[in-house]
XYZ file of C-alpha atoms in Angstrom:
536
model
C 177.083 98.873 66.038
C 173.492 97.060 67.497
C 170.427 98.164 67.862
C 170.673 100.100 71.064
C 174.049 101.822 70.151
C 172.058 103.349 66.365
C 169.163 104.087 68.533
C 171.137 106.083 71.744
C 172.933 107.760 68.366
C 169.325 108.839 66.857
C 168.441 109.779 70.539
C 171.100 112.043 71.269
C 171.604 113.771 67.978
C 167.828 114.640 68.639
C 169.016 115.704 72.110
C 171.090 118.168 70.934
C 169.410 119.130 67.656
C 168.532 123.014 68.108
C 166.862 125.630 65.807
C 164.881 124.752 63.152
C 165.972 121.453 62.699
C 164.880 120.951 66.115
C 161.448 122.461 65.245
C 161.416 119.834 62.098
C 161.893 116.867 63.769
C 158.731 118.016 66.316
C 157.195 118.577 63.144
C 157.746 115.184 61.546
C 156.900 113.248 64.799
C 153.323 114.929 65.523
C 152.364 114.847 61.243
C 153.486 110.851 61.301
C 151.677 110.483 65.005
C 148.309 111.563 62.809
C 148.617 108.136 61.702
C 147.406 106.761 64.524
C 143.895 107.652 64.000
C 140.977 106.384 62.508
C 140.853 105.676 59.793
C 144.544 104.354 59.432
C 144.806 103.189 63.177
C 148.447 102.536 63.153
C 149.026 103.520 66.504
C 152.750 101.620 66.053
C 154.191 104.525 64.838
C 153.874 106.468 68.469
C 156.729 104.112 69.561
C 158.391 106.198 67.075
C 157.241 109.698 67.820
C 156.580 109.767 71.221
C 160.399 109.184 71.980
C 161.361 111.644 70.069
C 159.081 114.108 72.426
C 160.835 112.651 75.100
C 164.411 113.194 73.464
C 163.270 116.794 72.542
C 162.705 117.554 75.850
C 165.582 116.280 77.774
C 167.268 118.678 74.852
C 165.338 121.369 76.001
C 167.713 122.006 79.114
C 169.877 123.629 76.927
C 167.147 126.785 77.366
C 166.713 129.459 79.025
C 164.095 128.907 82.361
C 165.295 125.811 83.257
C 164.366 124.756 79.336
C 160.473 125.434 79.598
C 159.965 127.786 76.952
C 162.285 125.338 74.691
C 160.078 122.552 75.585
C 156.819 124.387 75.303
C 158.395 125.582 71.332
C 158.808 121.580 70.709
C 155.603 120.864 71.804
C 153.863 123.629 69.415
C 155.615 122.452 66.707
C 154.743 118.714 67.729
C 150.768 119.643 68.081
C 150.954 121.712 64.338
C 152.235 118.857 63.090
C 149.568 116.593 64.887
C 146.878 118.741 64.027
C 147.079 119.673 60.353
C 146.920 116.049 58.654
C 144.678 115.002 61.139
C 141.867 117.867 60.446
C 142.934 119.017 57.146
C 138.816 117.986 56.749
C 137.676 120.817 57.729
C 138.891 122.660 55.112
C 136.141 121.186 52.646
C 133.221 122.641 54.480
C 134.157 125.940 53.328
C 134.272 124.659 49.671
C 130.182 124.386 50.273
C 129.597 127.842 49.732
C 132.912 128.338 47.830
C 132.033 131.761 46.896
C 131.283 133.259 50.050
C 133.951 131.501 52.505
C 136.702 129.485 49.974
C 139.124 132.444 51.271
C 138.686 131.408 55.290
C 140.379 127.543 54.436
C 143.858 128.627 55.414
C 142.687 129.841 58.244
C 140.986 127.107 59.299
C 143.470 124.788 57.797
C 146.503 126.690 59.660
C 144.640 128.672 62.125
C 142.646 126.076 64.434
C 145.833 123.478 64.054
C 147.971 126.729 65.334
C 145.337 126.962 68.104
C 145.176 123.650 69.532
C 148.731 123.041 69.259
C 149.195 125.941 71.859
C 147.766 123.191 74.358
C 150.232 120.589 73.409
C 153.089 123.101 74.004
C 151.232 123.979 77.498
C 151.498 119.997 78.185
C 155.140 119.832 76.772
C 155.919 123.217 79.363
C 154.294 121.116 81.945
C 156.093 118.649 81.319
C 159.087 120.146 81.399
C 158.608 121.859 85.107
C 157.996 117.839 86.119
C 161.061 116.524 84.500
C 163.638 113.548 85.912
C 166.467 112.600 84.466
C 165.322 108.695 84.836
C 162.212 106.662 83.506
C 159.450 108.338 86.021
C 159.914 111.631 83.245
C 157.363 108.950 81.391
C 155.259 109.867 83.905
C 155.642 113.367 83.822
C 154.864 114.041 79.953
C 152.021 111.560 80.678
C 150.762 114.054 83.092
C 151.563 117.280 81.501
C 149.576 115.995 77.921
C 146.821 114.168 79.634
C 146.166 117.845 81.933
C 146.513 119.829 78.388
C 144.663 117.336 76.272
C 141.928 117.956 79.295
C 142.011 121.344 79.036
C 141.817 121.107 74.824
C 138.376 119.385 75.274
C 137.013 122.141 77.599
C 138.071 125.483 77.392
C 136.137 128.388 75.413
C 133.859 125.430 74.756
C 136.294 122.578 74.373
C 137.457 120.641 70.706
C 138.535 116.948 72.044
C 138.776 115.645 68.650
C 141.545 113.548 68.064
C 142.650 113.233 71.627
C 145.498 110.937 71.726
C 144.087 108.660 74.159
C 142.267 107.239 70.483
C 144.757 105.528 69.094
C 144.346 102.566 72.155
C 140.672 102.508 70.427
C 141.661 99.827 67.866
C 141.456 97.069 67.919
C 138.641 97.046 70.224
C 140.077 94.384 72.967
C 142.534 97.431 73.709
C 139.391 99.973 73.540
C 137.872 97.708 76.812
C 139.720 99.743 79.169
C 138.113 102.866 78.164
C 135.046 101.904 80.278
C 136.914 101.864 83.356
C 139.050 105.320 83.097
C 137.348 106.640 79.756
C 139.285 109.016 77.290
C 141.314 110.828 79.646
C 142.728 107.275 81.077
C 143.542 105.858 77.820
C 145.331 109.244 77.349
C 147.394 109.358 79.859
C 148.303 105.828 79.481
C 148.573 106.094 75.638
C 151.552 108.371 76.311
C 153.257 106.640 78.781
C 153.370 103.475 76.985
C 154.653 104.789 73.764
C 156.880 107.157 74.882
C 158.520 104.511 76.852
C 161.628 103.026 74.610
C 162.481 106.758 75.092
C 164.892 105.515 77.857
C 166.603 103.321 76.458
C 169.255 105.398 75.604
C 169.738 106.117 79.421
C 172.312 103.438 80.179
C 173.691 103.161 83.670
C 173.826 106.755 84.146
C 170.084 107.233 84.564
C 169.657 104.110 85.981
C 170.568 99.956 85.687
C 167.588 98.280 84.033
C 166.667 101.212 81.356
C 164.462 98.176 79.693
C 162.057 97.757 82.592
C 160.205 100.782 81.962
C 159.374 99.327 77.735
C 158.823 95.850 79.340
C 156.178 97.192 81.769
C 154.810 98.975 78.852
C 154.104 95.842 76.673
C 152.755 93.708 79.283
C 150.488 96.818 80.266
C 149.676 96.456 76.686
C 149.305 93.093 76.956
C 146.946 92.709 79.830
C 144.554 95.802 78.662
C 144.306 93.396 75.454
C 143.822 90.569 77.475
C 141.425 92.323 80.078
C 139.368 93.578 76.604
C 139.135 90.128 74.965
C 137.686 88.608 78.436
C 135.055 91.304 78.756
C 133.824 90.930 75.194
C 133.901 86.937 75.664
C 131.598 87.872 78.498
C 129.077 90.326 76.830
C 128.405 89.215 73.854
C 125.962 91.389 71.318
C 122.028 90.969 72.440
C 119.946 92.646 70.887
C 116.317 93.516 71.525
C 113.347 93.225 69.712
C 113.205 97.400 68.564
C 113.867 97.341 64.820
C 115.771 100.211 63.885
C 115.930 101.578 59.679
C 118.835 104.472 59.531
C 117.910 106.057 56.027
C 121.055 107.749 54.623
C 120.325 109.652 51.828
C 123.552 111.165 50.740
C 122.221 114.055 49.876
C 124.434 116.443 48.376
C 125.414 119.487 50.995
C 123.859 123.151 49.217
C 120.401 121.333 48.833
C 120.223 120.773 52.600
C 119.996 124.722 52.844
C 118.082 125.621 49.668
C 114.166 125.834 50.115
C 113.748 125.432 46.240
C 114.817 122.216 47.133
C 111.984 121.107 48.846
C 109.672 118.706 47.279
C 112.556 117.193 45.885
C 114.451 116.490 49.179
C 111.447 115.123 50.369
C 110.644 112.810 47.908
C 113.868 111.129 48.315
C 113.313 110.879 51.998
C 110.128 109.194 51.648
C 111.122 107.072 49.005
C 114.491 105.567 50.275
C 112.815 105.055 53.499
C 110.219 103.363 52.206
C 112.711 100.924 50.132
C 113.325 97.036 49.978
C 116.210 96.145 51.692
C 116.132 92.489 50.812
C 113.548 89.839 49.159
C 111.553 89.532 52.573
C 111.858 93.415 53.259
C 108.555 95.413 52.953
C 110.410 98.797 53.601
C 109.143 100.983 56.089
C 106.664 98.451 58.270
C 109.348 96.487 59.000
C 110.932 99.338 61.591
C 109.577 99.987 64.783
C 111.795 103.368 64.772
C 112.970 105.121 61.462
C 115.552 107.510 61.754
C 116.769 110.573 59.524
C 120.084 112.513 59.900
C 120.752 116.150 61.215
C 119.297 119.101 59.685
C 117.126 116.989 57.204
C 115.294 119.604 55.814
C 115.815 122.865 53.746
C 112.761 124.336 55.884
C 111.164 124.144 59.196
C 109.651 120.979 59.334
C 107.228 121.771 62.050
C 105.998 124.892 60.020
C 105.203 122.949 56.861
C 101.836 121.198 57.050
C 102.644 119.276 53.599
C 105.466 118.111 54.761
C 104.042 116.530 58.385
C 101.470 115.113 56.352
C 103.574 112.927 53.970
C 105.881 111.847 56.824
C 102.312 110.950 59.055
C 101.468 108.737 55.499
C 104.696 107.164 55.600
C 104.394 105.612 59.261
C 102.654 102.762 59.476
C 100.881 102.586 63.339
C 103.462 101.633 65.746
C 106.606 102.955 63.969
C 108.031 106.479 64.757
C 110.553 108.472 63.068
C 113.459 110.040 65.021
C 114.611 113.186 62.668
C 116.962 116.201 62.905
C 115.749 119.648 61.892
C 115.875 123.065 62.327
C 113.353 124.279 64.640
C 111.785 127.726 65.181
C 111.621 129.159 68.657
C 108.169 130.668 69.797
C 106.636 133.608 68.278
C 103.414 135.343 67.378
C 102.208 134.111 64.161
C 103.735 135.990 61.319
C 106.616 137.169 63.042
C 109.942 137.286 61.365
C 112.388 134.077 62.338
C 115.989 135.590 62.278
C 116.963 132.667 64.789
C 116.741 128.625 65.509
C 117.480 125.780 67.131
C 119.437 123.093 66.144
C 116.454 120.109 67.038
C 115.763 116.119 67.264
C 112.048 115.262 67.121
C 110.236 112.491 67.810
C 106.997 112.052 65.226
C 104.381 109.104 65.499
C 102.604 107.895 63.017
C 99.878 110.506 62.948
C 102.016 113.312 62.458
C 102.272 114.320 66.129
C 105.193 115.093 67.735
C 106.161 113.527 71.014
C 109.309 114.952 71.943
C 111.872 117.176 71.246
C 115.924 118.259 72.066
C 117.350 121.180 70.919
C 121.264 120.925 70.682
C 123.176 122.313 73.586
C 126.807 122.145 72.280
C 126.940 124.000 69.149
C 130.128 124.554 66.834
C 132.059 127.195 66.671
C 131.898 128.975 63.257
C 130.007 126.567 62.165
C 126.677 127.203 63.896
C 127.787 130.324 65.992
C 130.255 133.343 65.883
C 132.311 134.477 69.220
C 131.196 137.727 69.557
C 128.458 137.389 67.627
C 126.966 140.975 67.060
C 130.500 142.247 67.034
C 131.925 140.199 64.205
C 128.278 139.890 62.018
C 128.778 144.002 61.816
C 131.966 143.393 60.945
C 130.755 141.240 57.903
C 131.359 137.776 58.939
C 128.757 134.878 59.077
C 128.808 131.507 60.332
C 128.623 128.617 57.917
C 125.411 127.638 58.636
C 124.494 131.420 57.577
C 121.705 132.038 60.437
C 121.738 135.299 61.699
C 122.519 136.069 65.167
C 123.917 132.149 65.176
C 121.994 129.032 66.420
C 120.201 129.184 69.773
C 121.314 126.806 72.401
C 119.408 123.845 74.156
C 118.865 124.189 78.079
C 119.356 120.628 79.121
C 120.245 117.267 78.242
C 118.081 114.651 79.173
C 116.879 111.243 77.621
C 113.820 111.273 75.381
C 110.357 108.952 75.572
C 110.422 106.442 72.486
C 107.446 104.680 71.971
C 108.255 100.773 71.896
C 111.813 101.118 72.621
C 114.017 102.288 75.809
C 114.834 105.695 76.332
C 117.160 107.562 74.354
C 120.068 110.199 74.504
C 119.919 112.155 72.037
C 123.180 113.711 70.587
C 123.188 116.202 67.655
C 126.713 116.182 65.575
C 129.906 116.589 67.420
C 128.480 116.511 70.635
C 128.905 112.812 70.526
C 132.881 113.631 70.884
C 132.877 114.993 74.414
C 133.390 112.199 76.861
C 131.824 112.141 80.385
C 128.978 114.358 79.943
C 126.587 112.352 78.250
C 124.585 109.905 79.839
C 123.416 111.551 84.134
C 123.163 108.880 86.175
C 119.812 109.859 87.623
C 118.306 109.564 83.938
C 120.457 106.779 82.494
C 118.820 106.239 78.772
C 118.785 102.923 77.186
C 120.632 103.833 73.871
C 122.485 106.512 72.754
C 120.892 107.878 69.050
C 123.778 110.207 67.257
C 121.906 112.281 64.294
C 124.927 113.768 62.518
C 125.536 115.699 58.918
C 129.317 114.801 57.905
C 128.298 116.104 54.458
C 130.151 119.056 55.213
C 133.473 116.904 55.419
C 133.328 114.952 52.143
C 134.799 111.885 51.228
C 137.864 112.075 53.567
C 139.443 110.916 56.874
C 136.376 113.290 59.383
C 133.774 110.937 59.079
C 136.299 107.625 60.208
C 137.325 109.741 62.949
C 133.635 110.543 64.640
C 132.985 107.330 63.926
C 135.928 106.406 66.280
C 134.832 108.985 68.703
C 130.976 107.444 68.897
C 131.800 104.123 69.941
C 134.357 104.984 72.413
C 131.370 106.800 74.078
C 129.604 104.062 73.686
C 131.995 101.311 75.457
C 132.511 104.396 78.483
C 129.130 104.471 79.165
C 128.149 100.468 78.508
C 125.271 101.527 75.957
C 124.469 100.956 72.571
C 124.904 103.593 70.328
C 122.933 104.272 66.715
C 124.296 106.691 64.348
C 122.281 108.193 61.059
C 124.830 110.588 59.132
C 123.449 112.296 55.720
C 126.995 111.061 53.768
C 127.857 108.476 56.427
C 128.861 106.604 58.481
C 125.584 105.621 59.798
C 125.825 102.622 61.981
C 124.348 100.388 64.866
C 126.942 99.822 67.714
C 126.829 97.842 70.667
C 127.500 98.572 74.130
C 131.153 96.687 74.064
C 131.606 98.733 70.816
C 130.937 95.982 67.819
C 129.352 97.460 64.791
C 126.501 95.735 64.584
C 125.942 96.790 60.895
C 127.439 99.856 59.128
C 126.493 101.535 55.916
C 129.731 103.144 54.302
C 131.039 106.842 53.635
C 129.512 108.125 50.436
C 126.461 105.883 50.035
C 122.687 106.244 49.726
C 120.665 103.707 51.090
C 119.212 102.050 54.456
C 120.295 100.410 57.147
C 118.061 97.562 58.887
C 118.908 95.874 62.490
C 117.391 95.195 65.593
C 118.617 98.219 68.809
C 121.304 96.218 71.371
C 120.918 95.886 74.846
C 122.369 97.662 76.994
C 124.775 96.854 79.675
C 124.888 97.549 83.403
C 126.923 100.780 84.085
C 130.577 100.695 83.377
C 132.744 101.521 86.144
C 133.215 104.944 84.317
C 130.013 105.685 83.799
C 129.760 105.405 87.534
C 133.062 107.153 88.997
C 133.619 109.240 85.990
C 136.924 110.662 85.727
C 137.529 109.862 89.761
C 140.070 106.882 88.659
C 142.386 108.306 86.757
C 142.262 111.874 89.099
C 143.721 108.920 91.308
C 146.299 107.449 89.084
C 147.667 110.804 88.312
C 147.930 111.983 91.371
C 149.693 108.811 92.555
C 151.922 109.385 89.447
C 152.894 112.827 90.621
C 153.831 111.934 93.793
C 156.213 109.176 92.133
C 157.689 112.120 89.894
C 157.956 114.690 92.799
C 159.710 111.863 95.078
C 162.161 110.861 92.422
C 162.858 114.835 91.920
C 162.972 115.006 95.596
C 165.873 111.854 95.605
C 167.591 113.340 92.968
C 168.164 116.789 94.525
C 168.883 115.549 97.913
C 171.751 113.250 95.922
């Protein structure tokens, strides 16, 4: 028996698996698809598991409804599989307060997984109502999980993470094309070019050539590698004359929220800032811009008059210091905070502060509660702990640096939504990510919004610096080089000069225009083929 006879074997016995073992092998396809992101990046094994969501839903006609409620079961069990490896994480930022939320990890182990993989169902059910019985069904699961993994990144305030158009982000010749049709393009065409040897089981009954539609998959491959490696022989890293230090302190997660902590927090701060990186370093007057991580401080930094003073001590003239805090909203003097922003200043060197962003996307759970009133009387509180949840930002908009281009500012996992980022009527000059991974530990989260930050950064042609607590902090260029990098788990600083950045990317311009266009051309290819098919 070859190769093609064991694999139209394995094809149809998935075909016509049914019942649990048909919710199994979903299973086992979307946990070994979690493989393909960061940090593993073996994006190799979809040419495994994306046939076998192919094969699962030509077995869906079996079904009831013309097999959509079949295919939209495969595709639940697909996404739960997906989902849990790949954000187990999340689980350890209940083990911060172990006493108070330890009980909620199933939930959020089980329970978000079980949520998002009700989209990839919705995209397997779309699918489904789209199907051929030739290659162009490619096409249609393309479409179907492209318009779900869409919908994942927006609805009741959108969770994008992981999107499978990722696992084309490595190495980062095939990550070019991303600033042409952005995440949404490298999903759709992440799915259609793994799922492809799915037809090769079709033989001459679902058409003559079955191995065109893999061969047009490699050399689309190819040339998005080939396309990548030009533009990066074309733009190589040039950076500017803006020193940047990222000071990552590694500061250990309960101290972040305990006042006690004070002096001691900020004694690190302005000692590892302040640190020799190397025999010609003289710490802190060798940055034109230092920058701290998200929530920084166990207090409102604003609010504490010791605390402005050291930092004003610790800038030399002509350096600033880009930092996270919590910030308090207005009030009389004396009045009781029960409420605050999630914040970005900008501080010179005499204590004053220039500018400020408050974050606009908050988390879910994390710095918020749906329903808020309703489920705080019920007894339930956010991880963060602030009553009545974090208050919102109004707008995003670039922020005045003193010596340096403008900059974005992004607060945490904002950093993961594509598209939204950069207007073009205020395009910045970097992006600067301030970001507390603490919560996540020493495991595969941190690799992953790594991943996600310089994807944005390719889409939108600009350089992008990170400063996490626990890492990874890092300086990336606009083509998406790390420039330098200081790892998950360590204290220290990181020195290097801000990139340039490049002219606007065709998706920074057109935005998601392109691939509206290439799906909709791909629909009408799936509709005619139905359309040939029936009239046969």
């Amino acid at each position: 028996m070859n190769s093609t006879s064991k694999l139209r074997v394995a094809g149809l016995a998935i075909i016509l698996a049914w019942g649990w073992k048909r919710a199994g092998l979903a299973l086992f396809a979307g946990a070994l698809s979690a493989l393909a992101m960061a940090p593993f990046n073996a994006w190799p094994v979809l040419f495994v598991t994306f046939p076998i969501a192919v094969w699962l839903i030509d077995g869906a006609a079996a079904g009831k409804w013309r097999g959509v409620p079949a295919a939209a079961m495969s595709g639940f069990w697909f996404g739960l599989g997906y989902f849990v490896p790949g954000l187990y994480w999340i689980g350890n930022a209940f083990l911060v307060d172990a006493s108070t939320f330890a009980w909620l990890i199933p939930f959020a182990a089980l329970g978000l997984p079980a949520y998002l993989a009700l989209f990839t169902a919705l995209g397997f059910a779309l699918a489904r109502l789209l199907w051929t019985r030739d290659a162009s069904r490619l096409l249609a699961l393309a479409i179907g999980l492209t318009i779900s993994e869409w919908l994942r990144g927006h609805l009741l305030s959108g969770f994008p993470w992981n999107a499978f158009g990722y696992a084309l982000s490595e190495p980062l010749a095939l990550a070019q094309t991303a600033s042409l049709i952005g995440l949404w393009g490298m999903t759709f065409l992440s799915v259609a070019i793994f799922a492809s040897p799915a037809v090769l089981i079709d033989g001459s009954s679902r058409g003559r050539k079955p191995w065109i539609a893999p061969l047009a998959a490699v050399l689309l491959l190819a040339a998005m590698g080939v396309y990548g490696a030009v533009r990066l022989s074309l733009q190589p890293t040039v950076l500017t004359k803006v020193k940047l230090r990222i000071m990552q302190p590694n500061l250990e997660q309960d101290a972040k929220f305990n006042y006690s902590a004070k002096a001691d927090v900020m004694q690190k701060y302005l000692t590892l800032s302040d640190r020799a990186s190397g025999p010609q370093s003289t710490g802190v007057r060798d940055a034109n811009i230092l920058i701290w991580p998200e929530s920084a401080f166990p207090f409102f930094l604003t609010r504490e008059a010791d605390a402005m003073a050291e930092i004003a001590d610790l800038l030399p003239k002509g350096t600033v210091l880009i930092t996270g805090s919590v910030r308090a909203p207005e009030g009389p003097p004396g009045a009781r905070i029960t409420r605050a922003y999630n914040s970005i200043y900008v501080i010179d060197h005499d204590g004053s502060v220039l500018s400020v962003y408050d974050k606009l996307h908050l988390v879910p759970f994390g710095e918020y509660l749906p329903f808020q009133d309703w489920m705080e009387k019920l007894g339930f509180v956010q991880l963060t702990k602030i009553q009545g949840g974090f208050i919102p930002g109004t707008r995003r908009r670039a922020m005045d640096i003193p010596g340096a281009p403008r900059a974005l500012p992004l607060i945490c996992y904002e950093v993961a939504f594509p598209g939204s980022i950069a207007t073009r009527d205020d395009r910045p000059g970097w992006i600067v990510n301030l970001t507390n991974d603490g919560w996540f530990g020493i495991s595969t989260g941190p690799y992953q919004h790594l991943q996600q930050a310089r994807l944005r950064a390719i889409e939108e042609g600009l350089p992008l610096v990170r400063a996490a607590n626990t890492g990874i902090s890092a300086v990336i260029d606009p083509s998406g080089r790390i420039v330098a990098r200081l790892g998950l788990g360590l204290e220290g600083v990181l020195d290097a000069n801000l990139p340039t950045a490049l002219p606007p990317t065709v998706y920074a311009q057109l935005r998601d225009i392109p691939i509206v266009v290439i799906m909709a051309i791909a629909l009408l290819l799936v509709i005619r083929r139905r359309l040939v098919r029936r009239t046969a």
